[in-house]
Coordinates of C-alpha atoms in Angstrom, one line a residue:
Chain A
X8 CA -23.0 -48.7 20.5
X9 CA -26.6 -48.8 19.3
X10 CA -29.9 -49.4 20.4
X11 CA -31.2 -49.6 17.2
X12 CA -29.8 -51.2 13.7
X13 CA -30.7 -49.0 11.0
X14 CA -30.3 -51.8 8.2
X15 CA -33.8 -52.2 8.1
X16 CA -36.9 -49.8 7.6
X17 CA -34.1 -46.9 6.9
X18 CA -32.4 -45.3 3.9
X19 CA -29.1 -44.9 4.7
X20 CA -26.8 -42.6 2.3
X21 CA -23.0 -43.3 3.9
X22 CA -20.7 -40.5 2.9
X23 CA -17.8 -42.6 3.3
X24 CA -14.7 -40.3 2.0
X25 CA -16.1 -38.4 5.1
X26 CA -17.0 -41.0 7.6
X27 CA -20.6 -39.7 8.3
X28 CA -23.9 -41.0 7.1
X29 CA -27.3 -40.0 7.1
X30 CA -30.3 -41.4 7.5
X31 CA -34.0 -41.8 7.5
X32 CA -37.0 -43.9 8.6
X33 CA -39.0 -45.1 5.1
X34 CA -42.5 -46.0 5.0
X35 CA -42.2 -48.1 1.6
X36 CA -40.7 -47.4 -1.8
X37 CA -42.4 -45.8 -4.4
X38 CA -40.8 -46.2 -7.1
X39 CA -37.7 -48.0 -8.8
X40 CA -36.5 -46.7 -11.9
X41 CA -32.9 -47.3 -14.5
X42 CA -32.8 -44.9 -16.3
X43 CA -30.0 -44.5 -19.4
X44 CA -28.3 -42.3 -17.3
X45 CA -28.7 -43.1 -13.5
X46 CA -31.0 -45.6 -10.8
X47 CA -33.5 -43.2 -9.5
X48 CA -35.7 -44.2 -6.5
X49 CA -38.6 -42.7 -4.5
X50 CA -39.0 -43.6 -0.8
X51 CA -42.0 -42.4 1.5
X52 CA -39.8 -41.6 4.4
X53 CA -41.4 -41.1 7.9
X54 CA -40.8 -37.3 8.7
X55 CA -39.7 -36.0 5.6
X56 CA -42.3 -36.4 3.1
X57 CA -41.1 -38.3 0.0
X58 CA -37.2 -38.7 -0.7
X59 CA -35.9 -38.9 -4.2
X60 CA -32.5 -40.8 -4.4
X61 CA -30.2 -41.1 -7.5
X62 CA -27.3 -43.4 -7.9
X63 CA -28.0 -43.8 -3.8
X64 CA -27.5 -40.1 -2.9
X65 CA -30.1 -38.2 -1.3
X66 CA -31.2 -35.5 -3.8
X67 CA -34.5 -33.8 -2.3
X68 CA -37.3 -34.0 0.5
X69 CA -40.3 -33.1 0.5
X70 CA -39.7 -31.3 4.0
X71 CA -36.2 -29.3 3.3
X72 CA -35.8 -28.8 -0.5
X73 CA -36.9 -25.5 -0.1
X74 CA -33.5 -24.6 1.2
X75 CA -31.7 -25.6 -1.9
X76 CA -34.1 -24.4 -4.7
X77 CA -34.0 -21.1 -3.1
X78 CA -30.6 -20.4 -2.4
X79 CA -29.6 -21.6 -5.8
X80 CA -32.0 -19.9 -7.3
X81 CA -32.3 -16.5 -5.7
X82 CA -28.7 -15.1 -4.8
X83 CA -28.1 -15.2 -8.5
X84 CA -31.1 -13.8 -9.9
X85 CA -30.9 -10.6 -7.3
X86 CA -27.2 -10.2 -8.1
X87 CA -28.3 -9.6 -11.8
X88 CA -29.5 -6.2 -12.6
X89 CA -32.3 -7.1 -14.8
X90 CA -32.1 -11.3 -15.4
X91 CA -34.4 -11.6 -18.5
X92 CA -33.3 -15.5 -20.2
X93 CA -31.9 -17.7 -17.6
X94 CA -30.7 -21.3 -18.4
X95 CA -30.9 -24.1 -15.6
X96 CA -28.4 -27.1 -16.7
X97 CA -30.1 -30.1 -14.8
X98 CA -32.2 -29.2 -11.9
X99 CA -34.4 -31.9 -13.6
X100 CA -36.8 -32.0 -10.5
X101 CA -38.3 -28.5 -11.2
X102 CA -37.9 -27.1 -7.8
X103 CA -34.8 -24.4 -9.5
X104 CA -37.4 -23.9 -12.2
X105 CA -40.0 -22.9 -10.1
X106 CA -38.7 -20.4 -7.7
X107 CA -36.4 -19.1 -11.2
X108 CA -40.7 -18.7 -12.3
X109 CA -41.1 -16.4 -9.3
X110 CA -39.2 -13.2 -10.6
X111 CA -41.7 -11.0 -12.6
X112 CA -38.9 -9.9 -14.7
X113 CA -38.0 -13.5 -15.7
X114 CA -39.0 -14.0 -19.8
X115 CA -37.7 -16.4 -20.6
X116 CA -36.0 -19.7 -18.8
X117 CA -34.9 -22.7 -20.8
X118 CA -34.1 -26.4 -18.1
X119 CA -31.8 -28.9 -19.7
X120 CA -31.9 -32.0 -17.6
X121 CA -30.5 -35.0 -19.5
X122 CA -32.7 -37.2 -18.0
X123 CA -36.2 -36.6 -18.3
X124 CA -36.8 -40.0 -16.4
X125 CA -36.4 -37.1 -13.3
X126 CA -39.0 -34.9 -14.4
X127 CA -41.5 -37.6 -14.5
X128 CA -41.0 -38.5 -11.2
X129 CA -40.7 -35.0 -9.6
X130 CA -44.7 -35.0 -11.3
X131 CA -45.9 -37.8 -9.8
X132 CA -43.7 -37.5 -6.3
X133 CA -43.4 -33.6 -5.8
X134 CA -46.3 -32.2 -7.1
X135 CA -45.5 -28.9 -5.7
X136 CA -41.8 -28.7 -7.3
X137 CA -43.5 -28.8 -10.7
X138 CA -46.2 -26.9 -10.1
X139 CA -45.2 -23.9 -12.6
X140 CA -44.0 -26.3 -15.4
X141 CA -47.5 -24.8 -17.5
X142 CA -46.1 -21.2 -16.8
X143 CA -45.6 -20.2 -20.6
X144 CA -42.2 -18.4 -20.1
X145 CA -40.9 -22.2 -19.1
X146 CA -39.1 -24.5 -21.6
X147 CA -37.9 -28.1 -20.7
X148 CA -35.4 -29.7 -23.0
X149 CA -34.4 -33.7 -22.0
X150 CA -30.3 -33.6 -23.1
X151 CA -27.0 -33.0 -22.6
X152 CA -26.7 -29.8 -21.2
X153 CA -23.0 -30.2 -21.8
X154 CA -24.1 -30.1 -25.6
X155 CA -26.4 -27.7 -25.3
X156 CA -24.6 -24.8 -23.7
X157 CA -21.4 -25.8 -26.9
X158 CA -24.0 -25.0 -29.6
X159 CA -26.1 -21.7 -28.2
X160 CA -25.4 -18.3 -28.9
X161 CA -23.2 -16.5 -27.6
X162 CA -23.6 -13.6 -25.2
X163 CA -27.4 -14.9 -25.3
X164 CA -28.3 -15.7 -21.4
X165 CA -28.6 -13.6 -17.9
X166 CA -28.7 -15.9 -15.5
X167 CA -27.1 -19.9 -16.1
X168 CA -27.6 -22.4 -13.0
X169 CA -26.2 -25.0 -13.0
X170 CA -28.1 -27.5 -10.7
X171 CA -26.4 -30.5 -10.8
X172 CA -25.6 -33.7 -8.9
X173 CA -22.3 -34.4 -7.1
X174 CA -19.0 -34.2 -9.6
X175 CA -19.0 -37.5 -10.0
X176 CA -20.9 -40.0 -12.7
X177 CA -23.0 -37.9 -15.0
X178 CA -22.4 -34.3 -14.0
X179 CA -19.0 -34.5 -14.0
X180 CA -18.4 -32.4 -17.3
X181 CA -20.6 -29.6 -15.6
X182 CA -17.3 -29.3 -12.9
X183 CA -14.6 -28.4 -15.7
X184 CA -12.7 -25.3 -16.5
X185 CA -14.2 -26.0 -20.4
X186 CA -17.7 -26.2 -19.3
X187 CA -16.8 -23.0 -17.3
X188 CA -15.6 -21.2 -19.9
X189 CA -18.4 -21.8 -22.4
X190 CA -21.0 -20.6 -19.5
X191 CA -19.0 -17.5 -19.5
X192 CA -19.3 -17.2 -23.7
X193 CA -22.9 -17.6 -23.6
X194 CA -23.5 -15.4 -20.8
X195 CA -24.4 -11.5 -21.7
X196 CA -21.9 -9.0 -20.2
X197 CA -23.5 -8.4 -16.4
X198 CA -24.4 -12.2 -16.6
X199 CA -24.0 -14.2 -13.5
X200 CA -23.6 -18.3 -12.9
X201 CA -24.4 -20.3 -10.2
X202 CA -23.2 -23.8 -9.0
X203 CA -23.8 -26.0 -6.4
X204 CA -20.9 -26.3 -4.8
X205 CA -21.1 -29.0 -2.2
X206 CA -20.2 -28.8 2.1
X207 CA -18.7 -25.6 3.5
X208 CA -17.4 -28.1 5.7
X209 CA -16.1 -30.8 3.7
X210 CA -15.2 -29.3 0.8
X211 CA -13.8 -25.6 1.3
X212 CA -9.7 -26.6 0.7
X213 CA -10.8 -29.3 -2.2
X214 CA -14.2 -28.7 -4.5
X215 CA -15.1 -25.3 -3.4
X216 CA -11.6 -23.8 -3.6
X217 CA -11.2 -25.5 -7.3
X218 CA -14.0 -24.4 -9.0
X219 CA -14.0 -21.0 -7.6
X220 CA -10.2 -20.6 -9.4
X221 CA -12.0 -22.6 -12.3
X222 CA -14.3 -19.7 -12.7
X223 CA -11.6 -17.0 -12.3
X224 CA -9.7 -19.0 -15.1
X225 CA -12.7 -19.1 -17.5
X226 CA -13.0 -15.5 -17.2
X227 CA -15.0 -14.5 -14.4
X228 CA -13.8 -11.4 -12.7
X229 CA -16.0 -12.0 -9.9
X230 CA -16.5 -15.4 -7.2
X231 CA -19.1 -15.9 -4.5
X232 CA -19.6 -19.0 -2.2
X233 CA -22.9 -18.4 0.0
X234 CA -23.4 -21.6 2.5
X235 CA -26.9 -22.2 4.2
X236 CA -28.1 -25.2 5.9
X237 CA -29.4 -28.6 4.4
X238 CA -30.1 -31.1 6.7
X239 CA -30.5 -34.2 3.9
X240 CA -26.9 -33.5 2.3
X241 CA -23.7 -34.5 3.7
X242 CA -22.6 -32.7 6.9
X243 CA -26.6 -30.7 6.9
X244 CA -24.4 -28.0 5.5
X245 CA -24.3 -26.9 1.5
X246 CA -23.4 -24.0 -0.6
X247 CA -23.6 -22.7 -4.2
X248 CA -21.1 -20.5 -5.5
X249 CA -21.9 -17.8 -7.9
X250 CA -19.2 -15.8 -10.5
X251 CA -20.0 -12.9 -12.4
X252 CA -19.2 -11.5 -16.1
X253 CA -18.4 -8.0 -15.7
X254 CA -20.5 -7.9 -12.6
X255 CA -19.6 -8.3 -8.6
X256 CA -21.5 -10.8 -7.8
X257 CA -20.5 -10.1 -3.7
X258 CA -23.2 -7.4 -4.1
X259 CA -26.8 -7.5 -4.8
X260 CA -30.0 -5.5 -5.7
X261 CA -30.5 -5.9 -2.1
X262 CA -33.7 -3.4 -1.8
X263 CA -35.2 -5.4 -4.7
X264 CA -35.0 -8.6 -2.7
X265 CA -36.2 -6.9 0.8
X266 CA -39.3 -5.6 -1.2
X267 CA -40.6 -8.9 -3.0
X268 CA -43.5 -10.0 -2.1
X269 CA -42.5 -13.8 -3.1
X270 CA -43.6 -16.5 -1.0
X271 CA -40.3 -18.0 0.4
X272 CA -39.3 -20.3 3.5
X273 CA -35.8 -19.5 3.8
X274 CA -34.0 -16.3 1.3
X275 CA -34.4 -13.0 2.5
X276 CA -32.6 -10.4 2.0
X277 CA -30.8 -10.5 5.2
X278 CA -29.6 -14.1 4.9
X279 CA -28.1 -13.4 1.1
X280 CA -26.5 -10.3 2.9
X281 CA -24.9 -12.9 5.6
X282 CA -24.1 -15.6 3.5
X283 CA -21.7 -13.2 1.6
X284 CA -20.0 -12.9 4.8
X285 CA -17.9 -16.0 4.9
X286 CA -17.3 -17.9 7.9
X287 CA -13.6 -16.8 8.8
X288 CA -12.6 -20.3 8.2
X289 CA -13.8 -21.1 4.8
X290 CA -12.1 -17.4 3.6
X291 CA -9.0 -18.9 5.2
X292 CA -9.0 -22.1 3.1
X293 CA -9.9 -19.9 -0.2
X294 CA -6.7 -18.3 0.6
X295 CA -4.5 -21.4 0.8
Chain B
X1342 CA -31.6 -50.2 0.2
X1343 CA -27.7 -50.3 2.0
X1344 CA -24.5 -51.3 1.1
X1345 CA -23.2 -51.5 4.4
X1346 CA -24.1 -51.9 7.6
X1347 CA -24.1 -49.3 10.5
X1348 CA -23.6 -52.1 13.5
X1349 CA -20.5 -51.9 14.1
X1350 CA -17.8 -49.4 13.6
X1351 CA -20.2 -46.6 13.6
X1352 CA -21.6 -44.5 16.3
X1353 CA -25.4 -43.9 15.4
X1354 CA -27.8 -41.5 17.2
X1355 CA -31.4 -42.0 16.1
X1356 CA -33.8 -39.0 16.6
X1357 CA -36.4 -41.2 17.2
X1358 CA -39.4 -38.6 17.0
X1359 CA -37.9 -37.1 14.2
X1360 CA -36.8 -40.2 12.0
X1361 CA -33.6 -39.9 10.9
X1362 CA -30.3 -40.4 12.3
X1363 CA -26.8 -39.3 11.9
X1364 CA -23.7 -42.0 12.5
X1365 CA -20.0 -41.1 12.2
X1366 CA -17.5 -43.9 11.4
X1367 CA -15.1 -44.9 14.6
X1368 CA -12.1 -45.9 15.5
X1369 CA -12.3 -47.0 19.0
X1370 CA -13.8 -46.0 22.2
X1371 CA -11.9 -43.8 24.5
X1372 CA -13.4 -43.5 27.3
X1373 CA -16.9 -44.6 29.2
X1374 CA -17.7 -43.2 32.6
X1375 CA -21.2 -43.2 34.7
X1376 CA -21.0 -40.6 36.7
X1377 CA -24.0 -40.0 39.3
X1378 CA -26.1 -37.9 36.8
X1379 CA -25.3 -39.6 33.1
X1380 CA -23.3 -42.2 30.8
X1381 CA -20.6 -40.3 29.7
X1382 CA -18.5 -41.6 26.2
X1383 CA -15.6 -40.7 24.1
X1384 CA -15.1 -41.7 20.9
X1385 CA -12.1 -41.5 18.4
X1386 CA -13.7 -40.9 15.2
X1387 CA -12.4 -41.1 11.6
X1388 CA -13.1 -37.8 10.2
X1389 CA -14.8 -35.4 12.9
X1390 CA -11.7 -36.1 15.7
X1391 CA -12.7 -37.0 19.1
X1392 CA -16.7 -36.8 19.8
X1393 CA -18.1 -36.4 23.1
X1394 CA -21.5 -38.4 24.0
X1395 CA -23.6 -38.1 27.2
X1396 CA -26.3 -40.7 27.2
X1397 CA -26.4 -41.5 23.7
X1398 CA -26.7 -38.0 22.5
X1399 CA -23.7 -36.7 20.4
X1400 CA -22.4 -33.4 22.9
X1401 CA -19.5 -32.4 20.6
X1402 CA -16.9 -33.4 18.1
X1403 CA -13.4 -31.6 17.9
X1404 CA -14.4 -31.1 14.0
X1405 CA -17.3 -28.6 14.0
X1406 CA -17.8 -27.6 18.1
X1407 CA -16.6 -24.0 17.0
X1408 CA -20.5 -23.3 15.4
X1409 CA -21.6 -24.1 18.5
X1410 CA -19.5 -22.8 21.1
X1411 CA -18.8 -19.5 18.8
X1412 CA -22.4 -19.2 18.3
X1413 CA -23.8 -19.6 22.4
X1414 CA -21.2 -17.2 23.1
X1415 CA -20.8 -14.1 20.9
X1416 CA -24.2 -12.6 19.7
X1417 CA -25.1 -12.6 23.3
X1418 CA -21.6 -10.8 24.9
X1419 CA -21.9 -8.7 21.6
X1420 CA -25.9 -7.9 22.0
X1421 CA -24.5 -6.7 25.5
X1422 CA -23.3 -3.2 26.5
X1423 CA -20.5 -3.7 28.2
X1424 CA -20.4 -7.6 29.5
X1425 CA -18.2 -7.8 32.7
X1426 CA -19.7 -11.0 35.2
X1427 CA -20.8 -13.8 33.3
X1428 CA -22.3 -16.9 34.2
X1429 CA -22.3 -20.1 32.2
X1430 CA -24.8 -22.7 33.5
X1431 CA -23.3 -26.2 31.7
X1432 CA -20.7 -26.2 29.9
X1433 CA -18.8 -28.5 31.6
X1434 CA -16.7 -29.1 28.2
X1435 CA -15.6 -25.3 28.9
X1436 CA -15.8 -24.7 25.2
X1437 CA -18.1 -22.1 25.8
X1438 CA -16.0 -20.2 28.8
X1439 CA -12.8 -19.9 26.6
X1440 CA -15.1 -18.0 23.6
X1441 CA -16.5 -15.9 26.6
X1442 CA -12.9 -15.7 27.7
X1443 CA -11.5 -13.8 24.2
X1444 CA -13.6 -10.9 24.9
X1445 CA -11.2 -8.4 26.7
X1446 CA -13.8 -6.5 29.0
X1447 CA -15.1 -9.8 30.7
X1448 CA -13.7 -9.3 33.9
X1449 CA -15.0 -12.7 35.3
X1450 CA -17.1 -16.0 34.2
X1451 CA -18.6 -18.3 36.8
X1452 CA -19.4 -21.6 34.7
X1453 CA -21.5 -24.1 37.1
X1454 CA -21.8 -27.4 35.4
X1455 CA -23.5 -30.2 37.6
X1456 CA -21.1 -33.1 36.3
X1457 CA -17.5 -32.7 36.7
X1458 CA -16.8 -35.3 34.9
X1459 CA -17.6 -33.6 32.0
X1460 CA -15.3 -30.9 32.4
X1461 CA -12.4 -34.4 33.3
X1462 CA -12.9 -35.6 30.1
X1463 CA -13.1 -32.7 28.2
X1464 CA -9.5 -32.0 30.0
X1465 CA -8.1 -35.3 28.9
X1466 CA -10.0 -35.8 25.5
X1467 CA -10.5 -32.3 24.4
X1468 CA -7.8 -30.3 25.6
X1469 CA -8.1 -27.2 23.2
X1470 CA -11.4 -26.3 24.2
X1471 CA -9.9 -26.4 28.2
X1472 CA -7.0 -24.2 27.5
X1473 CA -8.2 -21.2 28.9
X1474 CA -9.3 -22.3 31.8
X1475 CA -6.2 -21.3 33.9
X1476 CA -7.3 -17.3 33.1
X1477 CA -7.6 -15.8 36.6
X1478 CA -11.5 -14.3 35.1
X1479 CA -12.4 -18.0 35.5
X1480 CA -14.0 -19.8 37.9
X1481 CA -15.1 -23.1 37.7
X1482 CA -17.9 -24.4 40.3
X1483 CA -19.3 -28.5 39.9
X1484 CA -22.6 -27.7 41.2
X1485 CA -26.3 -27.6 40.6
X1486 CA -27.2 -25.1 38.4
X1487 CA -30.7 -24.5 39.4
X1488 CA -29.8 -24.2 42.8
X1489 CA -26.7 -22.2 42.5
X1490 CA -28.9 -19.3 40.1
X1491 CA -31.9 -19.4 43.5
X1492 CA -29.2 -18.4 46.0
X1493 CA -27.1 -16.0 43.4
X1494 CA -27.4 -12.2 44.3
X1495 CA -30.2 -10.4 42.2
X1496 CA -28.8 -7.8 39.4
X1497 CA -25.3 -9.2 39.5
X1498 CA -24.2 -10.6 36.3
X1499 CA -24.3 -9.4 32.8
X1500 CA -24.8 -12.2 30.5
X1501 CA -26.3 -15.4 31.5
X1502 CA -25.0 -18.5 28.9
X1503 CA -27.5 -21.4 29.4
X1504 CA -25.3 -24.4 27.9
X1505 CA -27.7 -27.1 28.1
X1506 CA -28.1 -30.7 27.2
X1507 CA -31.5 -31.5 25.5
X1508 CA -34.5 -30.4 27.7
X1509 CA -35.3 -33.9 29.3
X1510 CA -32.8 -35.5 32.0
X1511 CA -30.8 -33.8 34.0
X1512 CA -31.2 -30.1 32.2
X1513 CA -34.8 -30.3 32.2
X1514 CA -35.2 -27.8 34.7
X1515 CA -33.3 -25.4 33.1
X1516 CA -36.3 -25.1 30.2
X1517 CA -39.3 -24.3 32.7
X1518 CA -40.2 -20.4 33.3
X1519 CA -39.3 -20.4 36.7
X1520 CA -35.9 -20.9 36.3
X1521 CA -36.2 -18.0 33.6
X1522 CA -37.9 -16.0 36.3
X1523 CA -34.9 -16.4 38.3
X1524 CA -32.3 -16.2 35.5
X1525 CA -34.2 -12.7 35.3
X1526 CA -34.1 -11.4 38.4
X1527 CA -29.9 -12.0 38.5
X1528 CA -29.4 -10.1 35.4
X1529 CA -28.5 -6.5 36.0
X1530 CA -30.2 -4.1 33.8
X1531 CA -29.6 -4.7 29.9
X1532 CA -28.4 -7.6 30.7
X1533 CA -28.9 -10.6 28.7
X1534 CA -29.1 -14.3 28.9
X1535 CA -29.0 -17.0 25.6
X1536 CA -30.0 -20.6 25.9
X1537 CA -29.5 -22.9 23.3
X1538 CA -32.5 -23.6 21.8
X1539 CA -32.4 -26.6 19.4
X1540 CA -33.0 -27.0 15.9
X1541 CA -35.1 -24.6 13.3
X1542 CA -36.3 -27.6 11.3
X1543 CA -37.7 -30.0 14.0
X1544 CA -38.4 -27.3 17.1
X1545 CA -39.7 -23.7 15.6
X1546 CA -43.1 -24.9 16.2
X1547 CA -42.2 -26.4 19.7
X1548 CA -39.6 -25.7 21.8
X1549 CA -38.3 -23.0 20.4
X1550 CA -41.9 -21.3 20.2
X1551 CA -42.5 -22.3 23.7
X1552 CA -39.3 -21.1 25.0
X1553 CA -39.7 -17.8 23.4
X1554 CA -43.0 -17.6 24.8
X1555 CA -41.7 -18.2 28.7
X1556 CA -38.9 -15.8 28.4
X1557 CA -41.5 -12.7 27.8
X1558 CA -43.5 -14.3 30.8
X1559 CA -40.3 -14.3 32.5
X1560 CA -39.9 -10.5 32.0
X1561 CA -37.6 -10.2 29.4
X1562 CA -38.4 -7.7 26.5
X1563 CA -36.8 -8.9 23.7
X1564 CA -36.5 -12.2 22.4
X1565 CA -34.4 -13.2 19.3
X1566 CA -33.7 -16.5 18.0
X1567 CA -30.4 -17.3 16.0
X1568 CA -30.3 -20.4 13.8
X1569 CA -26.4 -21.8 12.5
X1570 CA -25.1 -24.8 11.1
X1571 CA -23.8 -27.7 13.4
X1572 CA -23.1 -31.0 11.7
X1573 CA -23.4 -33.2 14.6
X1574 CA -26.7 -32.2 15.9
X1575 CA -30.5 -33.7 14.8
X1576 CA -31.2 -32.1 11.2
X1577 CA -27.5 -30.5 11.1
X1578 CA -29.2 -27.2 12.0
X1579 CA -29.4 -25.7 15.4
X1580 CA -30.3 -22.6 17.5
X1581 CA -29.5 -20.3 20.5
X1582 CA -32.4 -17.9 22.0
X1583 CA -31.1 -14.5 23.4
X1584 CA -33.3 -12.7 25.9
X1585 CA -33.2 -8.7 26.9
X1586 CA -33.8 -7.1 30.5
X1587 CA -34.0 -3.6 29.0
X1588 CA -32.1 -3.9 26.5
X1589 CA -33.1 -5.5 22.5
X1590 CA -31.5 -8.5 21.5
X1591 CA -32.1 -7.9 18.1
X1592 CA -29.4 -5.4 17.8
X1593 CA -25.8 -6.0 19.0
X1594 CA -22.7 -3.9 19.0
X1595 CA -22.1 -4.5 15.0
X1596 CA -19.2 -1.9 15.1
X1597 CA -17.8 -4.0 17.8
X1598 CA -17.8 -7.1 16.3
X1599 CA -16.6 -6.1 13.1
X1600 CA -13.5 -4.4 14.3
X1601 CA -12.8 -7.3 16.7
X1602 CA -9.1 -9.3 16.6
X1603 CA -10.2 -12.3 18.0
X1604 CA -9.6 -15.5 16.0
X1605 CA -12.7 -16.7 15.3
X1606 CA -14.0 -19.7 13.1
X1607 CA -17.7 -18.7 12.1
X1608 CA -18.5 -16.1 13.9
X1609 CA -18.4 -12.7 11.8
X1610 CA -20.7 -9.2 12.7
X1611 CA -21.8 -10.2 9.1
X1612 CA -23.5 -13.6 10.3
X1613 CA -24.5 -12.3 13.2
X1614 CA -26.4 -10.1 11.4
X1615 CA -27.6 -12.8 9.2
X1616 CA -28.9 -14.9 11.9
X1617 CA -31.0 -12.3 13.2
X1618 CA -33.3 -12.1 10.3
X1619 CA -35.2 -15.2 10.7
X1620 CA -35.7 -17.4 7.7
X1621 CA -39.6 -16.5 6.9
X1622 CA -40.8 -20.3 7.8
X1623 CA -39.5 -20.1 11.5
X1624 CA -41.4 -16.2 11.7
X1625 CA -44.2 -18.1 10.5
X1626 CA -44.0 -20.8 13.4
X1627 CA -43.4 -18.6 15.9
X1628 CA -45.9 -16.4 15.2
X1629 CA -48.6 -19.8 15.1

């Protein structure tokens, strides 16, 4: 069945609930790290840069993270009118953080990654994801970001992301209707949340179609999924999902985001605009 | 660096050149056939229902062929006119003929696949995507492909689908400029051909670039690439390449699409849309 056995030279992240895996060709491993929270590990792979692994899932490449950071990032920020404080809950790598860095209007933006064993490695690994981590507008806290969003002020945030790893192990709080609805106190009226929010594919009848009621419960008048292509998670397929406090967040200061003159690989206008547009199947199992 | 090995119970295909590989978990092996152009497999899978291999290169699973087939098929009959005769070169799996089927003014569809015992299997193993093939519009023709578009009558078909395997083997010649020469001189005018065009992360600076570049030197006008998810294919991301004899490919009858009733998985005017505005890295590449 194969010509090849991957059990060597590879890393190999088995999605077994699905019955796929993924893989990829390693060079060495660069680093090895337990953390209090989670085993973190850095591979040189052969075609995707370096690979950072945690608890054995792929969470970044060098060669397709832009994908993620930007879709988590800028759907949200352009679906605000004027995001001024924005909050990133985990996203410990940086990359959120730095294309967050890239709005002008942007004052203020506070990362809580309870782990800052993550950080450190994102310096040393992915340069480039922590490039902006001087800009002065950027504040990194290392803790619970479950703790954090129970004690800040309310109605004191534009913009919270919550860029976390799979609901399972130590992000699973981040996935609850209570953590929901204490996003939704701290948020200012016309504030907007982001999650990401696993595989169109795998996950629209189960995790997607939870959390988006989730929001509705905690108070959100407004849900959007937006799916876009990454090739290292399971099925190469991924999505955030975004919910808005008295804001829709299925619309978007769409001229703003044709006019920017960011550097970006992947968001444009056009592609927020599309991903709105659900695939007819996922709409169906929303609906179920 | 694995908990468990890929050797058995797993199909595996390595991309060797781009180092990494994508395995699904199986339950047995339905069906292996050498016919005289390739190795043709069947495999019952766990989670992605039966999957479809033709020399070690994963052709289709009944789980997430409707990105594919949806997306080879609409933008081009919807970036047409009034699409009446079209011609599907491949597509012996007929997936690709029964989207091209649910458009109401196709009056008929010539698919010439090379290997019938594609379209056998496909009949046996995949009988949903075969269902249509009884519609009086459709005519099914086992022959070569190349040779069948030389002797064709100039300006007599609308749309030209070029549902191809991978650019080396048995479709190779369907990727060199003659055969686009000649898939121009069939089209009548504003008519359009699409050719799937392999994936945005691995190919914008290759094949796709390349192909782009022979369809203008083909004659063709216009030129648009459209990238989509597919799970099953190298990086999870893939393409199709429309082309334009007097007519652009870069707008499509959104009207049309929008209003449509056909039952549809991915496809919306929406994504269509979407697609068309190329993520800024693949401009970029082409324009290298």
């Amino acid at each position: 069945m194969m010509t090849e056995s991957l059990d060597t030279g590879w890393f190999t992240e088995v999605f077994d609930s699905h019955g796929s895996a993924f893989s990829l060709k390693v060079r060495e491993k660069l680093w090895d790290v337990t953390s209090a929270y989670q085993h973190l590990e850095v591979y040189a792979t052969e075609t995707y840069g370096n690979l950072m692994v945690l608890d054995g899932c792929v969470m970044l490449s060098d060669r397709d993270n832009f994908l993620y950071h930007e879709m988590i990032a800028h759907p949200a920020l352009f679906a605000h009118a004027a995001p001024k404080r924005v909050v990133i809950i985990g996203g410990g790598d940086c990359g959120t953080l730095r294309e967050v860095l890239k709005h002008p209007g942007v004052e203020h933006v506070t990362l809580i990654d309870i782990d800052e064993e993550v950080t450190k490695a994102a310096e040393r690994f992915f340069p480039a994801l922590t490039e902006s981590n001087d800009d002065p507008r950027a504040e990194l806290k290392f803790a619970d970001g479950v703790k954090w969003v129970d004690e800040a002020d309310d109605e004191s945030v534009d913009v919270m992301i919550i860029d976390s790893t799979d609901p399972v192990g130590p992000a699973e709080g981040l996935f609850k209707t209570d953590f929901l609805k204490r996003c939704h106190r701290l948020l200012r009226q016309g504030g907007v949340m982001v999650q990401q929010s696993e595989s169109p594919l795998y996950h629209s009848g189960s995790i997607i179609r939870e959390l988006r009621r989730d929001m509705r419960a905690a108070g959100f008048e407004s849900v959007a999924t937006l799916p876009f292509p990454q090739p290292v998670y399971p099925s190469g397929w991924w999505s955030v999902t975004l919910a808005g406090k008295g804001v829709d967040v299925k619309s978007f200061r769409e001229a703003d985001a044709a006019a920017s003159d960011m550097t970006l690989d992947y968001y444009t206008a056009e592609a927020h605009r599309g991903a709105l547009a659900l695939p007819p199947f996922m709409r169906r199992a929303f609906e179920e």
